PDB file of C-alpha atoms and ligand atoms in Angstrom:
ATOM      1  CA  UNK A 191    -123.906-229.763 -92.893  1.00  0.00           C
ATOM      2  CA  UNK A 192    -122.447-232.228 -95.562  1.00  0.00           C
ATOM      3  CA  UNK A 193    -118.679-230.543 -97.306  1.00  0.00           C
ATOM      4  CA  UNK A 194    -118.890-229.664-100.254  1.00  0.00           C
ATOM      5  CA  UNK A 195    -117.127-232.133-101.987  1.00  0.00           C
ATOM      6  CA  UNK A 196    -119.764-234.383-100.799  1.00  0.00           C
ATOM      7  CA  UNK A 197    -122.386-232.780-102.442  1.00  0.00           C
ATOM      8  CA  UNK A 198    -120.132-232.359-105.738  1.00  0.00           C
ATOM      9  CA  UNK A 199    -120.088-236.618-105.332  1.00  0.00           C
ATOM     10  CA  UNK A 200    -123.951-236.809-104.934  1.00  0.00           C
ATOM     11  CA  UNK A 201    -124.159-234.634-107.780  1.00  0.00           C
ATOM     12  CA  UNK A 202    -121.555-236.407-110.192  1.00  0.00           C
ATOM     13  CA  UNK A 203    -123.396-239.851-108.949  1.00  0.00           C
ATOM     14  CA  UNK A 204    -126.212-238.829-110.352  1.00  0.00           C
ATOM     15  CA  UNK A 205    -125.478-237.507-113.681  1.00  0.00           C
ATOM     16  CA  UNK A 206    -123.034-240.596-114.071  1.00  0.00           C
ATOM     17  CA  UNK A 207    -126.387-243.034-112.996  1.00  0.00           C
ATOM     18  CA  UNK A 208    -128.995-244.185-115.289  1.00  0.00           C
ATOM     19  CA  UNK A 209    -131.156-245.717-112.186  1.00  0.00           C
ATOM     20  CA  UNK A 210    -131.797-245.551-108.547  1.00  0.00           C
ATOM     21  CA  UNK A 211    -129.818-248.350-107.939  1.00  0.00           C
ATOM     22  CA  UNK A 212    -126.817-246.981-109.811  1.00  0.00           C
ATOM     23  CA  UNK A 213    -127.404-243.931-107.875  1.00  0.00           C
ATOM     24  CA  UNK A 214    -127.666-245.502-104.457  1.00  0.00           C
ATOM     25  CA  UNK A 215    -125.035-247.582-105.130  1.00  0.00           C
ATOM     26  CA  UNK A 216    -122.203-244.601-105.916  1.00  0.00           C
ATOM     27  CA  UNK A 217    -122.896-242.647-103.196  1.00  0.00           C
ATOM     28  CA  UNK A 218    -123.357-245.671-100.720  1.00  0.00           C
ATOM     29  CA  UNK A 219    -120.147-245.106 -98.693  1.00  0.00           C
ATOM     30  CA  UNK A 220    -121.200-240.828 -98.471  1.00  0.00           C
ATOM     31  CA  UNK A 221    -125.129-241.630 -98.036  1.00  0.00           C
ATOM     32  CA  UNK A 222    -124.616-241.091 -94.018  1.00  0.00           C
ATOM     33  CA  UNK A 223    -122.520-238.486 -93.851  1.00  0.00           C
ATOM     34  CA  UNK A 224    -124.736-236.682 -96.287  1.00  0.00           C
ATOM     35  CA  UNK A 225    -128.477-237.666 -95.742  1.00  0.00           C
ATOM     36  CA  UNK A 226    -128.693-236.699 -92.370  1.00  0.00           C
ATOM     37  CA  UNK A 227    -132.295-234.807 -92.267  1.00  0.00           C
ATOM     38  CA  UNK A 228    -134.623-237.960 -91.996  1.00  0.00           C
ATOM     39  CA  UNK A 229    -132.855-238.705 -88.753  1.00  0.00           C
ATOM     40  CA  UNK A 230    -135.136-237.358 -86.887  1.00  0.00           C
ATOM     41  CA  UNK A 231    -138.282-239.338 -88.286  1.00  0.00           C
ATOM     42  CA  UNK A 232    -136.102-242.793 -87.768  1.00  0.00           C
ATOM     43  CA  UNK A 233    -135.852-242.331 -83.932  1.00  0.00           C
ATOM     44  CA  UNK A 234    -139.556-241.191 -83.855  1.00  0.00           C
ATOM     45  CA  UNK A 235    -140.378-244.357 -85.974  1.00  0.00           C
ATOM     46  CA  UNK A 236    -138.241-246.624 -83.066  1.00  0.00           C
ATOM     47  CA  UNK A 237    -140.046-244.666 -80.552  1.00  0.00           C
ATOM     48  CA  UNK A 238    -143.524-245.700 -81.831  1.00  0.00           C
ATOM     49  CA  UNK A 239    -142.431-249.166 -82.087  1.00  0.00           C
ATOM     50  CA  UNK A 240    -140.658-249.366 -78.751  1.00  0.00           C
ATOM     51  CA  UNK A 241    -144.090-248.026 -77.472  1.00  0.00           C
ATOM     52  CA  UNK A 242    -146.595-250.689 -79.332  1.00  0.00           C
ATOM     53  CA  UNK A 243    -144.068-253.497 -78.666  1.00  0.00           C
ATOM     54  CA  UNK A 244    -143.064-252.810 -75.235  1.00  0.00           C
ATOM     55  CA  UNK A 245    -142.994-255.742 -72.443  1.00  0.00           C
ATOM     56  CA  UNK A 246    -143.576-258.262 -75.665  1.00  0.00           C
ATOM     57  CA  UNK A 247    -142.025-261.334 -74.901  1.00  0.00           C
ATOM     58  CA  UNK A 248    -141.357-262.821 -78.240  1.00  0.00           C
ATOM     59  CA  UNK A 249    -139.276-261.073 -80.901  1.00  0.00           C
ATOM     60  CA  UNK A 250    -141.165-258.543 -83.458  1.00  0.00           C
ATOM     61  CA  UNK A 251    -140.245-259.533 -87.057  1.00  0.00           C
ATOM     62  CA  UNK A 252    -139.829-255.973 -88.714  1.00  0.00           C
ATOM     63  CA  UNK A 253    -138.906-255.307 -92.523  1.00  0.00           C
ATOM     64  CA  UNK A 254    -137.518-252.188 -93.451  1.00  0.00           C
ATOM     65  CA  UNK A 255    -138.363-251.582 -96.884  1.00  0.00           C
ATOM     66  CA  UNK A 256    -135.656-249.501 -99.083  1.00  0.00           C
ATOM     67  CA  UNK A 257    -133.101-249.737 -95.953  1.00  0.00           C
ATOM     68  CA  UNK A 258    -130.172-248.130 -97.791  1.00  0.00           C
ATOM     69  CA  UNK A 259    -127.471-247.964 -95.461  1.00  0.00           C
ATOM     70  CA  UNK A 260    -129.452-248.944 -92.461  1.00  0.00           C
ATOM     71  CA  UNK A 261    -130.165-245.787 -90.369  1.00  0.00           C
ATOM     72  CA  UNK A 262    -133.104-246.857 -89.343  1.00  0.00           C
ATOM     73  CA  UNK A 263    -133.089-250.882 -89.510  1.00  0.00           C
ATOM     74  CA  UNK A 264    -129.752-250.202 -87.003  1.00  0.00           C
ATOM     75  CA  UNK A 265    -131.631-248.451 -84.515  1.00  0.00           C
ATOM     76  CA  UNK A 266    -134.705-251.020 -84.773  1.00  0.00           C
ATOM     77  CA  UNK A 267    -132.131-253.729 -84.143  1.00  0.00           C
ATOM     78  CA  UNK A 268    -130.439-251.928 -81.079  1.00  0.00           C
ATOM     79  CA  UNK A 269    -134.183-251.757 -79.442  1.00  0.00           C
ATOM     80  CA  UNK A 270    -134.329-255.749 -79.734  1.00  0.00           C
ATOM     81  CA  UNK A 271    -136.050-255.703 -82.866  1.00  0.00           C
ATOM     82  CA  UNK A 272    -135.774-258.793 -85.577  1.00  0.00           C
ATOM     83  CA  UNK A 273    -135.004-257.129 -88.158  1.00  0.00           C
ATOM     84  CA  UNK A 274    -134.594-257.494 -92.233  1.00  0.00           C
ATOM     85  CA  UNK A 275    -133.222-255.155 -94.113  1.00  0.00           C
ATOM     86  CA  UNK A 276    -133.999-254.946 -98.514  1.00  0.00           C
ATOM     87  CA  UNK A 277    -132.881-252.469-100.745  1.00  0.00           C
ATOM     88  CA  UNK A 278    -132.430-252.842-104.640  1.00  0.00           C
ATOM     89  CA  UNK A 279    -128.753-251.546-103.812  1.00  0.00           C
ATOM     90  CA  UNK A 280    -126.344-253.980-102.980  1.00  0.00           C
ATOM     91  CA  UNK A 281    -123.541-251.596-101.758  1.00  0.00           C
ATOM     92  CA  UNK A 282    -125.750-249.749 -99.579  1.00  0.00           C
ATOM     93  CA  UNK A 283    -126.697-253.109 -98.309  1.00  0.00           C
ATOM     94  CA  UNK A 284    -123.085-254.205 -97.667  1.00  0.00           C
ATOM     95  CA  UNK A 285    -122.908-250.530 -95.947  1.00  0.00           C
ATOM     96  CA  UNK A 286    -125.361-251.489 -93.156  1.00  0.00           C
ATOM     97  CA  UNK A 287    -124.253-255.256 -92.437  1.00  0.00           C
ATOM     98  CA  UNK A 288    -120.909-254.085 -91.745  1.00  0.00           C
ATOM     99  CA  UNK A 289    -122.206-252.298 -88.851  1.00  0.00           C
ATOM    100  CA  UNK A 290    -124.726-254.380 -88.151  1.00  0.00           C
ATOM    101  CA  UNK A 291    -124.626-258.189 -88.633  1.00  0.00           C
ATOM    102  CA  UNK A 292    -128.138-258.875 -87.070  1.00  0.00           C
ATOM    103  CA  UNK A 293    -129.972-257.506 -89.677  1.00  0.00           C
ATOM    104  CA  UNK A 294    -130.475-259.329 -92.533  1.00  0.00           C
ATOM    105  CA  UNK A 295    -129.987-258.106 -95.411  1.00  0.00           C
ATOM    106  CA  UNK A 296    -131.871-259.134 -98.681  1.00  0.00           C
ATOM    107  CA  UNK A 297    -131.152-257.244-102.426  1.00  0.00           C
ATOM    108  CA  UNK A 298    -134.377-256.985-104.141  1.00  0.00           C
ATOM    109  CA  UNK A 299    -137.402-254.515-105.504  1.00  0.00           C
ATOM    110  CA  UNK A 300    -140.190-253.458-103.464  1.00  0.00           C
ATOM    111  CA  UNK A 301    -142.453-254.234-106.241  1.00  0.00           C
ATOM    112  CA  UNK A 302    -141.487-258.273-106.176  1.00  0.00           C
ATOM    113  CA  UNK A 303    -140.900-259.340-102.204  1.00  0.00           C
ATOM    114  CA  UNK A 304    -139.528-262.200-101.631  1.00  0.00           C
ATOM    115  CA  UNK A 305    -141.246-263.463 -98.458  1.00  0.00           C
ATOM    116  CA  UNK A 306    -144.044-265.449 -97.978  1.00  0.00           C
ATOM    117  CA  UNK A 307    -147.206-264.257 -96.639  1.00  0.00           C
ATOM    118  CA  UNK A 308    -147.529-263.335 -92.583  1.00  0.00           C
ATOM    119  CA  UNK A 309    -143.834-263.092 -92.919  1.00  0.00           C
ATOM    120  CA  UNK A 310    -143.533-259.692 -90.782  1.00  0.00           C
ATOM    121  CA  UNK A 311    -145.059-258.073 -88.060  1.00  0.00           C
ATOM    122  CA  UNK A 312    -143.833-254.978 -89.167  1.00  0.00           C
ATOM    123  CA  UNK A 313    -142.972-252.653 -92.146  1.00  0.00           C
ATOM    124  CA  UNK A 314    -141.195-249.525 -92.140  1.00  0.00           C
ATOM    125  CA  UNK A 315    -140.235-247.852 -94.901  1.00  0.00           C
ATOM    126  CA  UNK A 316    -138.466-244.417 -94.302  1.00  0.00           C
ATOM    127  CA  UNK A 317    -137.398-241.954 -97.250  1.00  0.00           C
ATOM    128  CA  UNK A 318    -137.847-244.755 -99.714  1.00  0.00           C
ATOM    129  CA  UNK A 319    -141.693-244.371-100.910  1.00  0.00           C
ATOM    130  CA  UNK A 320    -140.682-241.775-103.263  1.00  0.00           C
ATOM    131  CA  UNK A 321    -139.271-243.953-105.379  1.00  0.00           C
ATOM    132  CA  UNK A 322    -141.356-246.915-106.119  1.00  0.00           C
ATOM    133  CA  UNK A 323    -142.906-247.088-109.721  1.00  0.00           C
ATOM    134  CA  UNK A 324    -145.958-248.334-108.088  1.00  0.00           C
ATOM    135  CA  UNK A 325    -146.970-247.474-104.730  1.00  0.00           C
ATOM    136  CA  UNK A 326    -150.206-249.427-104.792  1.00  0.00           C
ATOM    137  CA  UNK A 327    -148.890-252.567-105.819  1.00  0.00           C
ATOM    138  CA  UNK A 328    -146.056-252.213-102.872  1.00  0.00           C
ATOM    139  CA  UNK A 329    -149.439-251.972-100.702  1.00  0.00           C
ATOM    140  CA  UNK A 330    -151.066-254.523-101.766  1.00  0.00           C
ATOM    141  CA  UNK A 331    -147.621-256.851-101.185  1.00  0.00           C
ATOM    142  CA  UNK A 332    -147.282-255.791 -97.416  1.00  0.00           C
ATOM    143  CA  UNK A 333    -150.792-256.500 -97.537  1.00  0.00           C
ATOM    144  CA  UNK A 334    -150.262-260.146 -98.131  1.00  0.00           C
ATOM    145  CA  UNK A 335    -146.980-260.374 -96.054  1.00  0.00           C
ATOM    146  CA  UNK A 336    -148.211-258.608 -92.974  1.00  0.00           C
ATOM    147  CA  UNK A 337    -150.219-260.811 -90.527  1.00  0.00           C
ATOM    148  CA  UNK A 338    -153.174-259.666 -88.295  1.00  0.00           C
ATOM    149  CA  UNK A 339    -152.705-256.929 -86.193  1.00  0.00           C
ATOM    150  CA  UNK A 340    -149.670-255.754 -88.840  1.00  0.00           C
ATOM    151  CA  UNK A 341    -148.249-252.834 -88.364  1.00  0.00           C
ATOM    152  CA  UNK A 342    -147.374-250.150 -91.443  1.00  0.00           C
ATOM    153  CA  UNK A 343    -145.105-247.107 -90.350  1.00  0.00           C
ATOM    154  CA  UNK A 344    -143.790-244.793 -93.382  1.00  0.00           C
ATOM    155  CA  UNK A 345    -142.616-241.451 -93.434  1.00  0.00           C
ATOM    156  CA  UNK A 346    -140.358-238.372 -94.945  1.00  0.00           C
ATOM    157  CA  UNK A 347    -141.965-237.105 -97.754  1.00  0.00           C
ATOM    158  CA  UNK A 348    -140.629-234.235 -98.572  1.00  0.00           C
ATOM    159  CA  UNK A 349    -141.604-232.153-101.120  1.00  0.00           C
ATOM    160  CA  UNK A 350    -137.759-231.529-102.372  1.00  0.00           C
ATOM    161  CA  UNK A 351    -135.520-231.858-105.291  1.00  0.00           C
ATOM    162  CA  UNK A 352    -133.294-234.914-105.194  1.00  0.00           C
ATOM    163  CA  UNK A 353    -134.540-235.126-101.106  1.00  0.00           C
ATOM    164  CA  UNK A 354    -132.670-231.881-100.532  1.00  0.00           C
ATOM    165  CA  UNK A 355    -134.158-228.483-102.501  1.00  0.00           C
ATOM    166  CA  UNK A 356    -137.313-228.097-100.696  1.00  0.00           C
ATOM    167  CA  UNK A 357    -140.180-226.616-102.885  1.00  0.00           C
ATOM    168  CA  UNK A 358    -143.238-224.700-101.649  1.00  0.00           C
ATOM    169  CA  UNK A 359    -146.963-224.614-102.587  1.00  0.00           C
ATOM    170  CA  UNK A 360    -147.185-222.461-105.886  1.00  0.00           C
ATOM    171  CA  UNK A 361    -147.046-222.382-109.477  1.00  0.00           C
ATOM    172  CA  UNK A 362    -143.622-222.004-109.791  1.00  0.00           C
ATOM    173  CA  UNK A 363    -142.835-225.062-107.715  1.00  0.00           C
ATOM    174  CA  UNK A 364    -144.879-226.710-109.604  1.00  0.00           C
ATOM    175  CA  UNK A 365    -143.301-226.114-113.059  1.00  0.00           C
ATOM    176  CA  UNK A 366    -140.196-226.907-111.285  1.00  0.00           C
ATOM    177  CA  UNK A 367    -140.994-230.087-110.224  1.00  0.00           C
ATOM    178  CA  UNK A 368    -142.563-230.818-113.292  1.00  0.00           C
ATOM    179  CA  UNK A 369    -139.039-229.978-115.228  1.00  0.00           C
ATOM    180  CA  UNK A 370    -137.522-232.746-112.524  1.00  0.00           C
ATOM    181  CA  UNK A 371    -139.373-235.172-112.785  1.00  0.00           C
ATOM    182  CA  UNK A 372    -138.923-235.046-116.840  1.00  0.00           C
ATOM    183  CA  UNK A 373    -135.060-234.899-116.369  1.00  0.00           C
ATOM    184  CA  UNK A 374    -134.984-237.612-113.867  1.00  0.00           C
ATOM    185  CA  UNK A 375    -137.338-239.508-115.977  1.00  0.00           C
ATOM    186  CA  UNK A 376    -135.287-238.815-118.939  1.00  0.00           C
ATOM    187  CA  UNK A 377    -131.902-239.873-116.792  1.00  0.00           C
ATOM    188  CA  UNK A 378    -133.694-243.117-116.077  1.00  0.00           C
ATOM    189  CA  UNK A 379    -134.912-242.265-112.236  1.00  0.00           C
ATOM    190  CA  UNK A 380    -137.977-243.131-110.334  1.00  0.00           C
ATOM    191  CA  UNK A 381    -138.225-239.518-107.882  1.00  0.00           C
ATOM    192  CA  UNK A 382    -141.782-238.895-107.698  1.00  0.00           C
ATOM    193  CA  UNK A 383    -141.504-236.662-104.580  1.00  0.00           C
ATOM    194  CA  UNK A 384    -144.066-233.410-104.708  1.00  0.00           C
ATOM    195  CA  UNK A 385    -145.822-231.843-102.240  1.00  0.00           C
ATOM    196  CA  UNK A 386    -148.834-234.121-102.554  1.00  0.00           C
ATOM    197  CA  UNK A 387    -146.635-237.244-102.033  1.00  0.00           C
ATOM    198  CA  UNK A 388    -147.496-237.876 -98.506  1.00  0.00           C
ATOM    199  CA  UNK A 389    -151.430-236.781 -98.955  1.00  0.00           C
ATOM    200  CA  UNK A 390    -151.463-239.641-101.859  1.00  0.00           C
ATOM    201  CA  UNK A 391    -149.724-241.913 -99.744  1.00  0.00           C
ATOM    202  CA  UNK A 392    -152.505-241.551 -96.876  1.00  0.00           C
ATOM    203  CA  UNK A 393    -154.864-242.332 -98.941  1.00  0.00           C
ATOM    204  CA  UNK A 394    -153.375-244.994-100.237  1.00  0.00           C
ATOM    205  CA  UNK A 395    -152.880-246.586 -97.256  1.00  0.00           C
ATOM    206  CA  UNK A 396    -156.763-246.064 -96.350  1.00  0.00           C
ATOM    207  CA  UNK A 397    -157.446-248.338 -98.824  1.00  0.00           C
ATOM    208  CA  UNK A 398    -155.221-251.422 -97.407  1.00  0.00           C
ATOM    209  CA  UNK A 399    -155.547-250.666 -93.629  1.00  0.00           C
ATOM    210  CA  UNK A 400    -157.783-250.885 -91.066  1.00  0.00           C
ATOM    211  CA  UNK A 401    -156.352-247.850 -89.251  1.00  0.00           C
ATOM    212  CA  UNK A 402    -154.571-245.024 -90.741  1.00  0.00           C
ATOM    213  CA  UNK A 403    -153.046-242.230 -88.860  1.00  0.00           C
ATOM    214  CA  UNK A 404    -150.614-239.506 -89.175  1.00  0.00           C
ATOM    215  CA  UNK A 405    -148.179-238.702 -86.336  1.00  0.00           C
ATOM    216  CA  UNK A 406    -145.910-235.465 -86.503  1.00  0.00           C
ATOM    217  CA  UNK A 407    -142.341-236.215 -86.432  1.00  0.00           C
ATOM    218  CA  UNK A 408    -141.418-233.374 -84.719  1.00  0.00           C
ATOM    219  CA  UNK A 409    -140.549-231.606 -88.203  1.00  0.00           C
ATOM    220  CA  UNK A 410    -142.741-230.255 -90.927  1.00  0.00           C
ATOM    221  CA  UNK A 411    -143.512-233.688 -92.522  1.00  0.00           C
ATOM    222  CA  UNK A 412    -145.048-236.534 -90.641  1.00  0.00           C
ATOM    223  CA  UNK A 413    -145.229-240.491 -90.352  1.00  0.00           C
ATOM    224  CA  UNK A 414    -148.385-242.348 -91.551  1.00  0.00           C
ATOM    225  CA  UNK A 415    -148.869-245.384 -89.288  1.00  0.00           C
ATOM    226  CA  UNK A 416    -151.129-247.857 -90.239  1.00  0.00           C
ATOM    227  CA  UNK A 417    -152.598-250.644 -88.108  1.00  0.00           C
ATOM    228  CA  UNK A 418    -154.252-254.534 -89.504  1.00  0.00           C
ATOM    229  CA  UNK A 419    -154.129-254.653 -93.045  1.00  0.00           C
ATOM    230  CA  UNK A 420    -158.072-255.499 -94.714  1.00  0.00           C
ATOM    231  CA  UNK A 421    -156.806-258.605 -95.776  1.00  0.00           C
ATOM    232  CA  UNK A 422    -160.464-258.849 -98.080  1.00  0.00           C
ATOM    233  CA  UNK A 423    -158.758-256.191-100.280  1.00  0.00           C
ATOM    234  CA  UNK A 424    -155.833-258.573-101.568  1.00  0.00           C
ATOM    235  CA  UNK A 425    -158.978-260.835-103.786  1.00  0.00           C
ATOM    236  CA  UNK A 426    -160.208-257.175-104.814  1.00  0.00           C
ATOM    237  CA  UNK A 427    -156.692-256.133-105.850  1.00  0.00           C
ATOM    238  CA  UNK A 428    -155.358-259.383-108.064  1.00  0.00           C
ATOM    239  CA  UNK A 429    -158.611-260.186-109.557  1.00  0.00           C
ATOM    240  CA  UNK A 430    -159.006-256.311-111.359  1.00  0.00           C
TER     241      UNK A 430
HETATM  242  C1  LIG B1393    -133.555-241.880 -99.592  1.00  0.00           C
HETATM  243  S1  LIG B1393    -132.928-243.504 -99.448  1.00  0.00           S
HETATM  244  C2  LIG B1393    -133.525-243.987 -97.841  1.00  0.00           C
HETATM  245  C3  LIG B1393    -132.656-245.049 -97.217  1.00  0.00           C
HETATM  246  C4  LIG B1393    -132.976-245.382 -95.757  1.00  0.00           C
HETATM  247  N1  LIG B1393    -134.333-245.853 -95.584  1.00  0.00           N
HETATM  248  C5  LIG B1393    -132.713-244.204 -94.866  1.00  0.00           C
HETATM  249  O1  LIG B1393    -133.669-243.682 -94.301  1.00  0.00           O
HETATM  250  O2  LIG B1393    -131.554-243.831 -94.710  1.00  0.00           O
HETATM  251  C6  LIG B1393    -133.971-244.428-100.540  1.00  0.00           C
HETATM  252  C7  LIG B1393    -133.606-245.894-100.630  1.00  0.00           C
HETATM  253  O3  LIG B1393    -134.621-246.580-101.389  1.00  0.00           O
HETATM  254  C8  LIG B1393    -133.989-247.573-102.177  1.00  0.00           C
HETATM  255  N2  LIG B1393    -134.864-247.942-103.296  1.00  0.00           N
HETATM  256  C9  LIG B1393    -135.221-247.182-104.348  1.00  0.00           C
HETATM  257  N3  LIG B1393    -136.078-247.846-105.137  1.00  0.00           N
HETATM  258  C10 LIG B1393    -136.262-249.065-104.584  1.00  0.00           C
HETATM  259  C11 LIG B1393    -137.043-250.197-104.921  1.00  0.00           C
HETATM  260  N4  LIG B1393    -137.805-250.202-106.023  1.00  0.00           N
HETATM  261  N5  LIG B1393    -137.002-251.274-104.126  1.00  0.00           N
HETATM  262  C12 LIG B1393    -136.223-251.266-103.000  1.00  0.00           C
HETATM  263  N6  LIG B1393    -135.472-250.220-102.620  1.00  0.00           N
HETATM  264  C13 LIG B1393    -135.483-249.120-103.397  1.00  0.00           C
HETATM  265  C14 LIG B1393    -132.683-246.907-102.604  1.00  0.00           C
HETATM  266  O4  LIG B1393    -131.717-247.840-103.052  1.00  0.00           O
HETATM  267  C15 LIG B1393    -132.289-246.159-101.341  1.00  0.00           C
HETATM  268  O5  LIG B1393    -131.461-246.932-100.518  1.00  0.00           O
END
C-alpha cells in the first residue's frame, strides 16, 4: 500500500494537469511506488510471450504501447525480448531507460506511430488502452505495423476511478462514472475506463484479428490476446 503522501501527489498532479501527459509526467518518479496493482497482469503478459516465443532463435521485436515507466517493457527485456518502449510522456520515458538502457524508448501518441509497416512482432499494451481518444484507429495502426503471424496482448481494464476506485455493475456506478468522465473531460483528460471497457475492447479487436482470446490474469480482469492481424481490413478501414 502506497503512503499517503503519495496519494496526496497523485491527487495534486492531477488537479494541477490539463492532459495525460501532464499527468504522467508529474507523478513519473511516484508512478512505481504507487501503481502497483497491474503487476500481476505484466508477468502473466511475459509469461504468455515466454511461452509463444520459446526456443526462437532470432530476437522477437515487441512494442509496448503507453510503456510509462517500463514495468512491463523491463521484464520483456529481461526474458531476451527486443524491445521498444513509447509513451506520450517523456519523463516517464526517461524513468524506464534509466533502468533499462535496452529498451528503446520513443515519445509519441498511439494514434500517430512512427514505424513503418511489419515493424513488430509484437504489441503489448498494459493499463494504457483506457486512454486513447480512439481505440479503433490505434487498431487499425498495429494492424499495418504488425507482420503475419503478429501477436496483440492487452490487458487491465479496470472498471475504476483514476485506475484506483473500483466501481461495480449498477446505476449508481454508472452516474458516477458518468460525473468522471465529465470532470476529467472538463480537466482536459482522456480516462474512458467503465466496466464495459474491456468487453468493447474484445470486440474491437475481433474486427482486426484473426484470433481473439481472453486469458484470466489470475485477478478479476483479464488479457485479450490476439493472434495475425486480417491485414484485408486496413483497405476497408482508410478508404471509409
Ligand atoms: C496507467 S499508465 C500504464 C503504464 C505502463 N504500461 C504500466 O503498466 O505501468 C498509462 C500510460 O499510458 C500513457 N498514455 C496515455 N495516453 C497515451 C497516448 N495517446 N499515446 C501513448 N501513451 C499514452 C501514459 O503516459 C501512461 O504512461
Amino acid at each position: 500500500m502506497a503512503r499517503p503522501r503519495f496519494w496526496w501527489q497523485v491527487f495534486t498532479a492531477a488537479l494541477h494537469s490539463h492532459s495525460n501527459r501532464q499527468f504522467y509526467d508529474r507523478i513519473s518518479p511516484i508512478y512505481d511506488r504507487v501503481f502497483v496493482k497491474h503487476r500481476k497482469h505484466a508477468k502473466k503478459m511475459t509469461e504468455i510471450m515466454r511461452t509463444a516465443y520459446a526456443g526462437r532463435e532470432c530476437t522477437t521485436r515487441v512494442l509496448d504501447l503507453g510503456c510509462g515507466t517500463g514495468m512491463l517493457s523491463r521484464m520483456l527485456s529481461a526474458d531476451g525480448f527486443d524491445v521498444t518502449g513509447l509513451d506520450i510522456s517523456i519523463k516517464s520515458l526517461q524513468v524506464m531507460r534509466r533502468s533499462d538502457k535496452r529498451i528503446e524508448a520513443i515519445q509519441g501518441d498511439a494514434s500517430h506511430l512512427p514505424f513503418t509497416d511489419d515493424a513488430f512482432q509484437v504489441v503489448v499494451s498494459l493499463g494504457s488502452w483506457r486512454h486513447f481518444s480512439e481505440p479503433e484507429h490505434v487498431l487499425a495502426e498495429l494492424n499495418r505495423l504488425l507482420g503475419k503471424n503478429g501477436f496483440f496482448i492487452a490487458g487491465y481494464f479496470p472498471p475504476a476511478i483514476g485506475g484506483v476506485v473500483h466501481l461495480v455493475n449498477g446505476f449508481w456506478s454508472r452516474l458516477l462514472i458518468r460525473i468522471y468522465h465529465f470532470l476529467t473531460g472538463k480537466l482536459g483528460f482522456e480516462d474512458h475506463a467503465d466496466s464495459l471497457l474491456e468487453e468493447r475492447t474484445t470486440i474491437l479487436a475481433r474486427k482486426y484479428f484473426k484470433q481473439v482470446d481472453t486469458v484470466d490474469s489470475g485477478e478479476k480482469w483479464h488479457l485479450i490476446v490476439a493472434i495475425d492481424p486480417c491485414t484485408s481490413l486496413i483497405n476497408t478501414v482508410s478508404s471509409e
